[in-house]
mmCIF file of C-alpha atoms in Angstrom:
data_model
loop_
_atom_site.group_PDB
_atom_site.id
_atom_site.type_symbol
_atom_site.label_atom_id
_atom_site.label_comp_id
_atom_site.label_asym_id
_atom_site.label_seq_id
_atom_site.Cartn_x
_atom_site.Cartn_y
_atom_site.Cartn_z
ATOM 1 C CA MET A 1311 -104.578 141.131 -17.487
ATOM 2 C CA ILE A 1312 -105.071 144.753 -16.555
ATOM 3 C CA THR A 1313 -103.019 147.207 -18.597
ATOM 4 C CA ILE A 1314 -102.878 150.980 -18.871
ATOM 5 C CA PHE A 1315 -105.095 150.717 -21.970
ATOM 6 C CA ASN A 1316 -107.955 148.677 -20.499
ATOM 7 C CA ARG A 1317 -108.073 149.870 -16.895
ATOM 8 C CA LYS A 1318 -110.395 152.293 -15.140
ATOM 9 C CA GLU A 1319 -109.798 153.974 -11.796
ATOM 10 C CA LEU A 1320 -112.074 152.733 -9.040
ATOM 11 C CA TYR A 1321 -110.465 154.457 -6.043
ATOM 12 C CA SER A 1322 -107.933 157.189 -5.393
ATOM 13 C CA GLY A 1323 -107.161 158.508 -1.958
ATOM 14 C CA PHE A 1324 -104.760 158.661 0.950
ATOM 15 C CA SER A 1325 -106.167 155.818 3.063
ATOM 16 C CA MET A 1326 -104.300 152.530 2.838
ATOM 17 C CA MET A 1327 -107.015 150.940 4.996
ATOM 18 C CA GLU A 1328 -109.789 151.994 2.599
ATOM 19 C CA CYS A 1329 -107.792 150.775 -0.394
ATOM 20 C CA SER A 1330 -107.261 147.421 1.364
ATOM 21 C CA ARG A 1331 -110.959 147.178 2.232
ATOM 22 C CA ILE A 1332 -111.906 147.706 -1.403
ATOM 23 C CA GLY A 1333 -109.296 145.156 -2.486
ATOM 24 C CA ARG A 1334 -110.775 142.562 -0.109
ATOM 25 C CA ILE A 1335 -114.271 143.131 -1.518
ATOM 26 C CA LEU A 1336 -112.994 142.753 -5.088
ATOM 27 C CA LYS A 1337 -110.974 139.650 -4.221
ATOM 28 C CA LYS A 1338 -113.964 138.057 -2.493
ATOM 29 C CA ASN A 1339 -115.997 138.630 -5.666
ATOM 30 C CA LYS A 1340 -113.175 137.448 -7.984
ATOM 31 C CA ILE A 1341 -112.666 140.812 -9.713
ATOM 32 C CA PRO A 1342 -109.025 141.380 -10.703
ATOM 33 C CA TYR A 1343 -107.478 144.697 -9.692
ATOM 34 C CA ILE A 1344 -104.157 146.477 -9.359
ATOM 35 C CA ILE A 1345 -103.015 149.056 -6.837
ATOM 36 C CA LYS A 1346 -100.600 151.861 -7.604
ATOM 37 C CA GLU A 1347 -98.945 153.764 -4.774
ATOM 38 C CA CYS A 1348 -97.460 157.226 -5.276
ATOM 39 C CA ASP A 1349 -95.092 158.925 -2.850
ATOM 40 C CA LEU A 1350 -96.004 162.613 -2.571
ATOM 41 C CA ASN A 1351 -93.302 163.650 -0.088
ATOM 42 C CA PRO A 1352 -91.607 166.850 -1.226
ATOM 43 C CA ILE A 1353 -88.359 165.872 0.524
ATOM 44 C CA ARG A 1354 -86.695 162.696 -0.652
ATOM 45 C CA PRO A 1355 -84.559 160.530 1.644
ATOM 46 C CA GLY A 1356 -80.944 161.628 1.553
ATOM 47 C CA PHE A 1357 -81.808 165.220 0.659
ATOM 48 C CA ILE A 1358 -79.899 167.698 2.801
ATOM 49 C CA SER A 1359 -81.097 171.255 3.074
ATOM 50 C CA THR A 1360 -78.508 173.867 3.977
ATOM 51 C CA SER A 1361 -81.003 176.738 4.110
ATOM 52 C CA ALA A 1362 -83.550 175.223 6.508
ATOM 53 C CA PRO A 1363 -83.482 172.517 9.153
ATOM 54 C CA MET A 1364 -84.948 169.152 8.187
ATOM 55 C CA ILE A 1365 -88.470 168.676 9.470
ATOM 56 C CA GLN A 1366 -89.747 165.221 10.311
ATOM 57 C CA THR A 1367 -93.004 164.638 8.477
ATOM 58 C CA LYS A 1368 -95.236 161.634 8.011
ATOM 59 C CA PRO A 1369 -94.922 159.989 4.608
ATOM 60 C CA ILE A 1370 -97.632 161.150 2.235
ATOM 61 C CA ARG A 1371 -98.819 158.387 -0.045
ATOM 62 C CA GLU A 1372 -101.683 158.363 -2.502
ATOM 63 C CA TYR A 1373 -103.247 155.077 -3.538
ATOM 64 C CA TYR A 1374 -104.928 154.282 -6.841
ATOM 65 C CA LEU A 1375 -106.933 151.125 -7.394
ATOM 66 C CA TYR A 1376 -107.738 150.098 -10.964
ATOM 67 C CA VAL A 1377 -110.011 147.434 -12.425
ATOM 68 C CA ASP A 1378 -110.605 146.301 -15.978
ATOM 69 C CA LYS A 1379 -113.032 148.612 -17.810
ATOM 70 C CA LYS A 1380 -115.469 145.759 -18.326
ATOM 71 C CA ASP A 1381 -115.548 145.073 -14.552
ATOM 72 C CA HIS A 1382 -115.896 148.707 -13.441
ATOM 73 C CA GLY A 1383 -119.707 148.737 -13.270
ATOM 74 C CA GLU A 1384 -119.889 145.574 -11.168
ATOM 75 C CA ALA A 1385 -117.048 146.749 -8.909
ATOM 76 C CA SER A 1386 -118.724 150.118 -8.358
ATOM 77 C CA PHE A 1387 -121.969 148.359 -7.467
ATOM 78 C CA LEU A 1388 -120.204 146.110 -4.965
ATOM 79 C CA LEU A 1389 -118.704 149.127 -3.226
ATOM 80 C CA THR A 1390 -122.127 150.665 -2.740
ATOM 81 C CA CYS A 1391 -123.247 147.537 -0.867
ATOM 82 C CA GLU A 1392 -122.371 147.454 2.791
ATOM 83 C CA GLU A 1393 -120.438 144.186 2.800
ATOM 84 C CA GLY A 1394 -119.795 143.309 -0.815
ATOM 85 C CA CYS A 1395 -123.216 141.816 -1.645
ATOM 86 C CA VAL A 1396 -122.032 138.224 -1.622
#
């Protein structure tokens, strides 16, 4: 089980596709992982601005992928291989 005390960050970025690609490599090699998604939008849904018109923006999300500390070296190695080194 991966907890806040025994995890190490393997990826952080704004690409959901890259995070998914890394997750597939880890899953294929039976390395447990967790993904945390953070919403970085400055304007929350339901917020009404009276001083400026609302501007439609794309959602900004940052993704963090964590593995157990003991698996971090192997996971990092797998990511340097082109297709997961199976």
